[in-house]
Structures are given as structure tokens and as C-alpha cells.
Amino acid sequence: MSFTKSNIFDSLIRGAAIALSVQILGIGALYALQVCLARWLGVNQYGVYEYVISIATFLGFLAALGLPNCLLRFIPKYIVQEDWGKLRGIIWSSWRYVIFSGLLWAVISAGLLIAWDTYRSDIALTSFLLGAGLIPLQALLRHQREMSRGIKRMALAYFPSSIIFPLLLIAGTFYYRHQLTSNQAIALTWLSLAVILACQIWSFQRQLPPQCAQTPAEYSRKEWLGVALPLLFKDSAFVVLSQTDTIMIGIMLGSFQVGIYGAGFKTAAGVSFILMGVNAIAAPMFATLHTQGDYAGLQKLTSAVARWMFYPTLAFALLLIITGDRVLGLFGAEFVAARWSMTILILGQLVNVGAGSVGYLMQMTGHHRQSAFVLGCSAVINLILNAILIPRFGIFGAAIATASTMALWNIWLHQLVVKYLGVKPSIIFTIW
């Protein structure tokens, strides 16, 4: 199977259109879910829910063993090379590894929670135990999404988790809306994730190339794990960067402040939906062009991606900053207190988008170890900044720590992309 520049860009446009459409619908559905949960749970119970989900997401990343991003690199490669045996081998073996790892993390987490409750009795034990049950589902959800992206089935990758999941959860929690608790919300989250995962896995199997089912599986575990383990470190660092603020706010300030901050964080994160939508289809294409040695095409692709991402994002970010009070007021009057935290986080997201697809460029071209080092250092800096700034400035300090670290690792990775690939991916280089 060969790819020309023409069909690479045709595929990018089609795939990006699908991905962006799903992202827009998904952002709306997920945001509606957060607004509903905040209103029906109240600030404290919403804070408990957010805290538990953040920890489950963190451990779900670890439980995935770095395999989701590994799949995103190898699946396009095997399809280009028509290596159907290895394609089948990496899909089936990775499923087994992630399921086993997720269940193991869930059991260990539950045991530690019970031991801690026996010793201290100061946590919402039932909520956290229910959250432990989410760990394997979170790991599988991400794993399945990246596999679907690898075969360029963007609707299958994002539609179940971004649209069906929040709508299912809204429908489930609506019944209990007058007396909803964090325990009920977490249990319904578990049920909704289980339903969409079952449907997604069944659909994915039907979308695989027919040659995959007809070819005996081949295994290159040493090669796969050699890539997956550094990516596990990278994933761990990335999830520390994305969840540290929420977890440390919970430890230092309590669930009420977690709820307030969560509204601002979720709103600011919406700024990056175009980045996620375009990268969703562009990432496998980076791997394809790198495999073909077409660096001129890679530069052309990254420049197009930078333009498509930045200008709409800038307009959306300015709109959110201007209307911040009204948007946060959708959650409830108390949540307007996150206005300035949200603004700082939005500025961090603008740097993230403006730098271009630096993370995927490093990952998809074999420079995952350098990327992991950058994110690891950034995660340590993020922990230190949160530890210093949260006690002094509360949730505003957490926002400063998160936005500053986001800017740092994006600029650092941009320099490495230029150094190793000779490609200039940021919006700045498209202007000159």
C-alpha cells in the first residue's frame, strides 16, 4: 500500500473533518455532562466525583502500560508495509496485557484504600472503591481509541467516548437528579463506560482489514515493549501534568475547591478541541511520511496543521475569556470564582496549540525517549510549582503552575523537533 502527497492531504482533510465534527459534538456533550453533574451534585459532591475520576484516570494511564501510543505508531506502519501477521499480533496481545494490568491496578488500589480507611477513616471509602473499578475501563477506553485511530476510523475512535458516553451518563444521572450522590454518579460512570467499550470493541473487530483475520499472528514483543516502556514513562509524566493540580488541590484544599477548579479546568480544556481533532488524524500520517522518508511532505503537513489549529483556537479562546463569568455561571453561582484560574489555563492552552503537533511528531518518528525525558522533567517541575503555589494562592496558584509547565514542555519539544527532524511545526514559522 503506498501513499502519495495528494492522497495524504485528501485523507487528512476528510479525517480532520470527521474528527473535528465529533470533537465539537463531544465537547458540547461532555461540557453539558459536567454542568449537569455540578448542578445536581452540588459543589462538595461534585468535587468528590472530580477527585475520584482524576485518580482513576491517572492510574488508568499507568495501567495501559504505554501500549496505546505504541499502537498508534506500529499499526499505521504495519498497514503501510502490509505486515498483517504483526498487525494481528500487536492487537491481540496488547488487549490481554491491558486487561490484566488494569485489573491488577484495581485490586491493588482497593487494598490500599481499605488499609488507609482502617488506619485513618478520613476518606469517602465507597466513592474511592467505586473509582478503583474504573481503572481497567479507563485503560481499555484509551487503548481502544488509539487502535481505532491507528486504522484511521476516527468516528469509531471518538464517537463512543466523546458523545455516547456523556449522553448515557446524563440520562442515567437525570433519574437521580434530586438526590444524586457522588457514589451514584461514579457507579453510573462505570456502567456507561462498560457499555460503550463493549460496543466499540465489537465494531473495531469488524473494521480490521480482512487480511488481518486470515493471517497467523506474529509477535515482536521485544520491539513493542522497547517502544511501549519509554512511552509508559511519557504517559505517566503527561498524566501527572494533567492531573497533579486537581489531586493536590484535593489534598491541600479539600473537595469544595476541587469542584470550583474543575469547572474552570474543564472550560479551559475545551480550547484545545481543534488541536485534538486535527492531531487525531494527523498523528498516523506523521508516522507514514516518516516511514517513507518524505520530510518535505512532513513540513508541508505540519505547517497546514498549525494554521488549521491556531487561528480558530485563538478566536474561541478570546470568546471564552470575554464571556467567562457567564460560561462558569452555567455550573452554578459558586463556580464563577474560577474565572481567573480559567483565564490563565486558557493562555497555557494557546501556547500548547501554537507550538504545533510537537508531542506526536516526536512520538511518531522514533524520538519517544527524548519526549519522555522532557515530559518527565516537566512533571517534576509541575509538582514543585503546585506544592509552592497552591498553599499561597489556592486554585489560582494551581492554574499558574499548570499553564507555565504546559508552555515549558511545548517550547522544549518544539526545539527538539527542529533539531532532530528539521521540521518547524509552530504557527510562528507559517507567518514568515
Coordinates of C-alpha atoms in Angstrom, one line a residue:
M1 CA 0.0 0.0 0.0
S2 CA 1.5 3.4 -1.0
F3 CA 0.6 6.9 -0.2
T4 CA 1.1 10.0 -2.4
K5 CA 1.2 13.6 -1.2
S6 CA -2.2 14.1 -2.8
N7 CA -4.0 11.2 -1.0
I8 CA -2.2 12.0 2.3
F9 CA -3.7 15.5 2.3
D10 CA -7.1 14.3 1.0
S11 CA -7.1 11.8 3.8
L12 CA -6.1 14.5 6.3
I13 CA -8.9 16.8 5.2
R14 CA -11.6 14.0 5.3
G15 CA -10.3 12.6 8.6
A16 CA -9.9 16.0 10.2
A17 CA -13.5 17.0 9.1
I18 CA -14.8 13.8 10.8
A19 CA -12.6 14.2 13.9
L20 CA -13.5 17.9 14.3
S21 CA -17.2 17.2 13.9
V22 CA -17.1 14.5 16.5
Q23 CA -14.9 16.8 18.7
I24 CA -17.3 19.7 18.5
L25 CA -20.3 17.4 19.4
G26 CA -18.2 15.7 22.0
I27 CA -17.1 18.9 23.7
G28 CA -20.7 20.0 23.8
A29 CA -21.9 16.7 25.3
L30 CA -19.0 16.4 27.8
Y31 CA -19.5 20.0 28.9
A32 CA -23.2 19.5 29.3
L33 CA -22.4 16.5 31.4
Q34 CA -20.1 18.5 33.7
V35 CA -22.7 21.2 34.1
C36 CA -25.5 18.7 34.9
L37 CA -23.3 16.9 37.4
A38 CA -22.2 20.1 39.1
R39 CA -25.8 21.3 39.4
W40 CA -27.2 18.0 40.6
L41 CA -24.4 17.0 42.9
G42 CA -23.5 20.4 44.4
V43 CA -20.0 21.8 44.8
N44 CA -18.8 19.3 47.5
Q45 CA -20.1 16.1 46.0
Y46 CA -19.0 17.3 42.5
G47 CA -15.6 17.9 44.0
V48 CA -15.5 14.3 45.3
Y49 CA -16.6 13.0 41.9
E50 CA -13.9 15.0 40.1
Y51 CA -11.2 13.9 42.6
V52 CA -12.1 10.2 42.2
I53 CA -12.2 10.5 38.4
S54 CA -8.9 12.2 38.3
I55 CA -7.2 9.5 40.3
A56 CA -8.8 6.7 38.2
T57 CA -7.7 8.5 35.0
F58 CA -4.2 8.8 36.4
L59 CA -4.0 5.1 37.3
G60 CA -5.7 4.1 34.0
F61 CA -2.9 5.7 32.1
L62 CA -0.4 3.7 34.1
A63 CA -2.4 0.5 33.6
A64 CA -2.3 0.9 29.8
L65 CA 1.5 0.2 30.0
G66 CA 2.3 2.8 27.3
L67 CA 0.7 0.5 24.7
P68 CA -1.9 2.9 23.3
N69 CA 0.7 5.3 21.9
C70 CA 2.8 2.3 20.9
L71 CA -0.1 1.0 18.8
L72 CA -0.6 4.4 17.2
R73 CA 2.9 4.1 15.9
F74 CA 3.0 0.5 14.8
I75 CA -0.5 -0.1 13.4
P76 CA 0.0 2.5 10.6
K77 CA 3.4 1.1 9.9
Y78 CA 2.2 -2.5 9.6
I79 CA -0.7 -1.4 7.3
V80 CA 1.7 0.5 5.0
Q81 CA 4.0 -2.5 4.9
E82 CA 1.1 -4.9 4.6
D83 CA 2.5 -6.9 7.5
W84 CA -0.8 -8.5 8.6
G85 CA 0.7 -11.1 10.9
K86 CA 2.3 -8.4 13.1
L87 CA -0.8 -6.3 12.9
R88 CA -2.9 -9.1 14.3
G89 CA -0.2 -10.0 16.9
I90 CA 0.1 -6.5 18.4
I91 CA -3.7 -6.0 18.5
W92 CA -4.5 -9.3 20.4
S93 CA -1.5 -9.3 22.7
S94 CA -2.0 -5.7 23.7
W95 CA -5.6 -6.3 24.6
R96 CA -4.5 -9.1 27.0
Y97 CA -1.8 -7.0 28.6
V98 CA -4.0 -4.0 29.2
I99 CA -6.9 -6.1 30.7
F100 CA -4.6 -7.9 33.1
S101 CA -2.7 -4.7 34.1
G102 CA -6.0 -2.8 34.7
L103 CA -7.4 -5.5 36.9
L104 CA -4.2 -5.7 38.9
W105 CA -4.1 -2.0 39.5
A106 CA -7.8 -2.0 40.6
V107 CA -7.1 -4.8 43.1
I108 CA -4.0 -3.1 44.5
S109 CA -5.8 0.3 44.7
A110 CA -8.8 -1.3 46.5
G111 CA -6.5 -3.0 49.0
L112 CA -4.6 0.2 49.8
L113 CA -7.8 2.2 50.2
I114 CA -9.2 -0.3 52.7
A115 CA -6.0 -0.3 54.6
W116 CA -5.9 3.5 54.7
D117 CA -9.5 3.7 55.8
T118 CA -8.8 1.3 58.6
Y119 CA -5.9 3.5 59.7
R120 CA -7.3 7.0 59.2
S121 CA -11.1 6.7 58.3
D122 CA -10.9 10.1 56.7
I123 CA -11.8 9.3 53.0
A124 CA -15.1 8.7 51.2
L125 CA -14.2 5.0 51.0
T126 CA -17.2 3.8 48.9
S127 CA -16.6 6.5 46.3
F128 CA -12.9 5.7 46.0
L129 CA -13.6 1.9 45.8
L130 CA -16.0 2.5 43.0
G131 CA -13.3 4.7 41.4
A132 CA -10.8 1.7 41.6
G133 CA -13.3 -0.3 39.5
L134 CA -12.9 2.4 36.8
I135 CA -9.2 1.9 36.3
P136 CA -9.3 -1.1 33.9
L137 CA -12.2 0.6 32.0
Q138 CA -10.2 3.9 31.7
A139 CA -7.1 1.9 30.4
L140 CA -9.2 0.0 27.8
L141 CA -11.0 3.1 26.7
R142 CA -7.8 4.9 25.8
H143 CA -6.3 1.7 24.3
Q144 CA -9.3 1.2 22.1
R145 CA -9.4 4.8 21.0
E146 CA -5.7 4.7 19.9
M147 CA -6.2 1.4 18.0
S148 CA -9.2 2.9 16.1
R149 CA -7.1 6.0 15.3
G150 CA -4.3 3.7 14.0
I151 CA -6.6 2.2 11.4
K152 CA -8.0 5.8 10.6
R153 CA -11.5 5.1 11.9
M154 CA -11.9 8.5 13.5
A155 CA -15.6 8.2 14.2
L156 CA -15.1 4.9 15.9
A157 CA -12.2 6.3 17.9
Y158 CA -14.1 9.3 19.4
F159 CA -17.8 9.0 18.9
P160 CA -18.4 6.4 21.7
S161 CA -16.3 8.0 24.4
S162 CA -16.9 11.7 23.4
I163 CA -20.7 11.6 22.6
I164 CA -22.4 8.3 23.6
F165 CA -20.7 8.1 27.0
P166 CA -21.7 11.6 28.3
L167 CA -25.3 11.2 26.9
L168 CA -25.6 7.9 28.6
L169 CA -24.4 9.3 31.8
I170 CA -26.6 12.3 31.6
A171 CA -29.6 10.0 31.0
G172 CA -28.6 7.8 34.0
T173 CA -28.0 10.6 36.5
F174 CA -31.1 12.5 35.4
Y175 CA -33.3 9.9 37.1
Y176 CA -31.5 10.6 40.5
R177 CA -31.0 14.4 39.9
H178 CA -32.9 15.5 43.0
Q179 CA -30.9 13.3 45.4
L180 CA -27.8 12.4 43.3
T181 CA -24.6 11.5 45.2
S182 CA -21.0 11.0 44.2
N183 CA -21.4 7.2 44.7
Q184 CA -24.3 7.0 42.3
A185 CA -22.5 9.2 39.7
I186 CA -19.4 7.1 39.8
A187 CA -21.3 3.8 39.6
L188 CA -23.3 5.1 36.6
T189 CA -20.0 6.2 35.1
W190 CA -18.7 2.6 35.4
L191 CA -21.8 1.2 33.8
S192 CA -21.8 3.7 30.9
L193 CA -18.1 3.1 30.2
A194 CA -18.7 -0.7 30.2
V195 CA -21.5 -0.4 27.7
I196 CA -19.6 1.8 25.2
L197 CA -16.4 -0.3 25.5
A198 CA -18.3 -3.5 24.6
C199 CA -19.8 -1.8 21.5
Q200 CA -16.5 -0.2 20.5
I201 CA -14.5 -3.4 20.7
W202 CA -17.1 -5.3 18.7
S203 CA -17.2 -2.6 16.0
F204 CA -13.4 -2.4 15.9
Q205 CA -13.0 -6.1 15.1
R206 CA -15.4 -5.6 12.1
Q207 CA -13.3 -2.7 10.8
L208 CA -10.0 -4.5 10.6
P209 CA -8.6 -5.3 7.1
P210 CA -9.8 -8.8 6.2
Q211 CA -6.2 -10.0 5.6
C212 CA -5.6 -9.5 9.4
A213 CA -8.1 -12.2 10.3
Q214 CA -6.7 -14.6 7.6
T215 CA -3.0 -14.3 8.6
P216 CA -1.5 -16.1 11.6
A217 CA -0.4 -13.7 14.4
E218 CA 3.3 -12.8 14.6
Y219 CA 4.8 -11.4 17.8
S220 CA 7.6 -8.9 18.2
R221 CA 7.2 -8.4 21.9
K222 CA 10.7 -7.2 22.5
E223 CA 10.4 -4.4 19.9
W224 CA 6.9 -3.4 21.1
L225 CA 7.8 -3.3 24.7
G226 CA 11.0 -1.5 23.8
V227 CA 8.8 1.3 22.5
A228 CA 6.0 0.9 25.0
L229 CA 8.0 1.2 28.2
P230 CA 9.5 4.7 27.4
L231 CA 6.0 5.7 26.3
L232 CA 4.7 4.5 29.6
F233 CA 7.1 6.9 31.3
K234 CA 6.0 9.6 28.9
D235 CA 2.3 8.8 29.6
S236 CA 2.9 8.8 33.3
A237 CA 4.6 12.2 33.1
F238 CA 1.8 13.5 30.9
V239 CA -0.9 12.4 33.2
V240 CA 1.0 13.9 36.2
L241 CA 1.0 17.1 34.2
S242 CA -2.8 16.9 33.6
Q243 CA -4.0 15.6 36.9
T244 CA -1.5 16.9 39.5
D245 CA -3.3 20.2 40.1
T246 CA -6.6 18.5 40.8
I247 CA -5.2 15.9 43.1
M248 CA -3.0 18.3 45.0
I249 CA -5.9 20.8 45.4
G250 CA -7.9 17.9 46.9
I251 CA -5.1 17.1 49.3
M252 CA -4.4 20.7 50.4
L253 CA -7.7 22.5 50.0
G254 CA -10.5 19.9 50.0
S255 CA -13.2 18.7 47.7
F256 CA -15.1 22.1 47.6
Q257 CA -12.1 23.8 45.9
V258 CA -11.7 20.7 43.6
G259 CA -15.2 21.3 42.4
I260 CA -14.6 25.0 41.8
Y261 CA -11.3 24.4 40.0
G262 CA -12.8 21.5 38.0
A263 CA -15.3 23.8 36.3
G264 CA -12.5 26.2 35.3
F265 CA -10.2 23.5 34.1
K266 CA -12.9 21.7 32.0
T267 CA -13.8 25.0 30.4
A268 CA -10.2 25.9 29.6
A269 CA -9.5 22.4 28.2
G270 CA -12.3 22.9 25.6
V271 CA -10.0 25.4 23.9
S272 CA -7.8 22.5 22.7
F273 CA -10.6 20.7 20.9
I274 CA -9.4 21.7 17.5
L275 CA -5.8 20.6 18.4
M276 CA -7.2 17.2 19.4
G277 CA -9.4 16.9 16.4
V278 CA -6.7 17.6 13.8
N279 CA -4.0 15.7 15.7
A280 CA -6.3 12.7 15.8
I281 CA -5.9 12.1 12.1
A282 CA -2.5 13.8 11.5
A283 CA -0.6 11.6 14.0
P284 CA -0.7 8.4 12.0
M285 CA 0.2 10.4 8.9
F286 CA 3.3 11.7 10.6
A287 CA 4.4 8.0 11.0
T288 CA 3.5 7.3 7.4
L289 CA 5.6 10.2 6.0
H290 CA 8.5 9.4 8.3
T291 CA 8.5 5.8 7.2
Q292 CA 8.6 6.9 3.6
G293 CA 11.4 9.5 4.4
D294 CA 9.3 12.3 2.9
Y295 CA 10.4 15.2 5.2
A296 CA 9.3 17.9 2.7
G297 CA 5.8 16.4 2.9
L298 CA 6.1 16.3 6.6
Q299 CA 7.0 20.0 6.8
K300 CA 4.1 20.8 4.5
L301 CA 1.7 18.7 6.6
T302 CA 2.8 20.3 9.9
S303 CA 2.5 23.8 8.5
A304 CA -1.0 23.1 7.3
V305 CA -1.9 21.6 10.7
A306 CA -0.5 24.6 12.5
R307 CA -2.6 27.0 10.5
W308 CA -5.8 25.0 10.8
M309 CA -5.4 24.7 14.6
F310 CA -4.3 28.1 15.8
Y311 CA -6.5 30.7 14.3
P312 CA -9.9 29.2 15.2
T313 CA -8.5 28.3 18.6
L314 CA -7.4 31.9 19.2
A315 CA -10.9 33.2 18.3
F316 CA -12.6 30.6 20.6
A317 CA -10.1 31.4 23.5
L318 CA -10.8 35.1 23.3
L319 CA -14.6 34.5 23.3
L320 CA -14.3 32.3 26.4
I321 CA -12.1 34.8 28.2
I322 CA -14.6 37.6 27.5
T323 CA -17.7 35.6 28.5
G324 CA -16.0 33.7 31.3
D325 CA -18.5 34.7 34.1
R326 CA -21.5 33.6 32.1
V327 CA -20.0 30.4 31.0
L328 CA -18.9 29.4 34.5
G329 CA -22.2 30.5 35.8
L330 CA -23.8 27.6 34.0
F331 CA -22.3 25.3 36.7
G332 CA -23.8 27.5 39.5
A333 CA -23.1 30.8 41.1
E334 CA -20.2 29.5 43.3
F335 CA -18.2 28.3 40.2
V336 CA -17.6 31.9 38.9
A337 CA -14.8 32.0 41.5
A338 CA -12.7 30.0 38.9
R339 CA -12.8 32.9 36.4
W340 CA -9.1 33.9 36.7
S341 CA -7.9 30.4 37.0
M342 CA -9.7 29.6 33.8
T343 CA -8.1 32.6 32.1
I344 CA -4.6 31.5 33.0
L345 CA -5.3 27.9 31.9
I346 CA -6.6 29.2 28.5
L347 CA -3.4 31.1 27.9
G348 CA -1.4 27.9 28.6
Q349 CA -3.6 26.1 26.0
L350 CA -2.8 28.8 23.4
V351 CA 0.9 28.1 23.8
N352 CA 0.1 24.4 23.5
V353 CA -1.8 24.9 20.3
G354 CA 0.6 27.5 18.9
A355 CA 3.6 25.2 19.3
G356 CA 2.1 22.7 16.8
S357 CA 1.9 18.9 17.0
V358 CA 5.2 18.6 18.7
G359 CA 4.4 15.7 21.0
Y360 CA 3.1 13.5 18.2
L361 CA 5.9 14.4 15.9
M362 CA 8.5 13.2 18.4
Q363 CA 6.5 10.1 19.2
M364 CA 5.6 9.0 15.7
T365 CA 9.2 9.4 14.4
G366 CA 11.0 7.3 16.9
H367 CA 12.1 10.1 19.3
H368 CA 9.8 8.9 22.1
R369 CA 12.7 8.6 24.6
Q370 CA 13.6 12.3 24.2
S371 CA 9.9 13.2 24.5
A372 CA 9.6 11.1 27.6
F373 CA 12.6 12.9 29.2
V374 CA 11.1 16.3 28.5
L375 CA 7.7 15.4 30.0
G376 CA 9.4 13.7 33.0
C377 CA 11.3 16.8 33.8
S378 CA 8.2 19.0 33.3
A379 CA 6.2 16.7 35.6
V380 CA 8.7 17.2 38.4
I381 CA 8.7 20.9 37.9
N382 CA 4.8 20.9 37.8
L383 CA 4.8 19.0 41.2
I384 CA 7.2 21.5 42.7
L385 CA 5.3 24.5 41.4
N386 CA 1.9 23.2 42.6
A387 CA 3.4 22.4 46.0
I388 CA 4.7 26.0 46.3
L389 CA 1.8 28.0 44.7
I390 CA -1.3 26.2 45.9
P391 CA -0.8 26.9 49.6
R392 CA -0.1 30.6 48.8
F393 CA -2.6 31.3 46.0
G394 CA -5.1 28.5 46.1
I395 CA -6.6 27.3 42.8
F396 CA -5.1 30.4 41.0
G397 CA -1.7 29.1 42.0
A398 CA -2.6 25.7 40.6
A399 CA -3.6 27.3 37.3
I400 CA -0.3 29.2 37.1
A401 CA 1.7 26.0 37.8
T402 CA -0.2 24.0 35.2
A403 CA -0.1 26.7 32.5
S404 CA 3.5 27.5 33.0
T405 CA 4.5 23.9 32.8
M406 CA 2.4 23.4 29.7
A407 CA 4.2 26.3 28.0
L408 CA 7.6 24.9 29.1
W409 CA 7.3 21.4 27.7
N410 CA 5.7 22.6 24.4
I411 CA 8.6 25.1 23.7
W412 CA 11.2 22.5 24.7
L413 CA 9.7 19.8 22.5
H414 CA 9.4 22.3 19.6
Q415 CA 13.2 22.9 19.8
L416 CA 13.8 19.1 19.7
V417 CA 11.5 18.7 16.7
V418 CA 13.5 21.3 14.8
K419 CA 16.8 19.7 15.9
Y420 CA 16.0 16.0 15.1
L421 CA 13.6 16.3 12.1
G422 CA 14.5 19.6 10.6
V423 CA 10.7 20.4 10.7
K424 CA 9.3 23.7 12.0
P425 CA 5.8 22.9 13.3
S426 CA 4.8 26.1 15.2
I427 CA 2.4 28.8 14.0
I428 CA 5.2 31.3 14.1
F429 CA 7.0 29.7 11.2
T430 CA 3.9 29.8 9.0
I431 CA 3.8 33.6 9.2
W432 CA 7.2 34.3 7.7

